[in-house]
């Protein structure tokens, strides 16, 4: 068709569409408007690569070994991104150390330090002094202090304990570095519990050891630290991502007690505030069930956080899980390890008699001190924030019976 005829046909079709309201009818039948179609854009190869990198960095930073979720119920601890609420998380290390760790774990991904910094979401906050004390465990801090002392002596060692484990798969390479670079006496600082009167407090204590003793100490502590850093989180992720059929993982923890308040109260009620306890739980299902995560919360007026309360909650929760997932045969419990709550003889007895009490098998997995932050902590903050909101709106009143 000649160009002039094509242009004439185009003008004719456009006039017909306007005259007979074809565009309005097309919009009514398809549900699509011409303005919406114009806004649809396709990602270029560069944009798609950038988006994929952002997702990988975010997934890396959200891991339990790289950040800890804030358990506060304050509205300021929530960041809204694209109409989705995200609970704030505190990074457990500096961004430059996390960048080195990311490159060690992903050697095929080329990302600069600046690009890595830009990929951090707004709800992942940098560690400061106050938050850092709550995010790191004593073993991590002591290992970091040892590395700091050895770096001051001129040894080529990383600042981060996690990077040390990545760079030294075995202790032989570390021994060679220490034997060639350490002086006869090594001074370092450690955090220890010091007894003062009838109480014990954590304090920084200066120490000095001979070169041979320091090498032997680092050899034994690095082996234990490697299990703590590498094996613990690897096994936890492996269990969660590769749950066998007919098995679930139950991650649970006690949240801080919720203070019952009201919009209108007498002056004397300030001195007679009541509280309720929260026990938050997150259940991970296998791939056959979509590998979904379902949340539960136990609310009760007993303020004790002990094994007896845990058993009462399980007596109510396990039958509920069996009704939701009838073919369940094993529950893998995942908790932190305080002696008064989960790591005691009462819990061991519950596990031993799990088949008799619930009709299914049970296994208990413990996370070390300072490493137990998970979805259950964020769940407690969300529940308390939602409860505060409905109380302020006057929709309900929460009080102990």
PDB file of C-alpha atoms in Angstrom, residues 249 251 281-286 289-296 375:
ATOM      1  CA  UNK A 249       9.430 -26.344  61.959  1.00  0.00           C
ATOM      2  CA  UNK A 251      10.125 -21.195  65.731  1.00  0.00           C
ATOM      3  CA  UNK A 281       5.242 -18.716  67.205  1.00  0.00           C
ATOM      4  CA  UNK A 282       5.985 -19.061  63.482  1.00  0.00           C
ATOM      5  CA  UNK A 283       5.378 -22.398  61.735  1.00  0.00           C
ATOM      6  CA  UNK A 284       7.298 -23.276  58.554  1.00  0.00           C
ATOM      7  CA  UNK A 285       5.680 -25.873  56.274  1.00  0.00           C
ATOM      8  CA  UNK A 286       7.451 -28.069  53.657  1.00  0.00           C
ATOM      9  CA  UNK A 289       2.506 -27.076  51.234  1.00  0.00           C
ATOM     10  CA  UNK A 290       3.985 -24.084  49.428  1.00  0.00           C
ATOM     11  CA  UNK A 291       6.771 -23.651  52.013  1.00  0.00           C
ATOM     12  CA  UNK A 292       4.560 -21.037  53.653  1.00  0.00           C
ATOM     13  CA  UNK A 293       4.975 -19.402  57.042  1.00  0.00           C
ATOM     14  CA  UNK A 294       2.002 -19.274  59.421  1.00  0.00           C
ATOM     15  CA  UNK A 295       2.019 -17.179  62.586  1.00  0.00           C
ATOM     16  CA  UNK A 296       0.437 -17.916  65.968  1.00  0.00           C
ATOM     17  CA  UNK A 375      10.157 -13.926  62.802  1.00  0.00           C
TER      18      UNK A 375
END
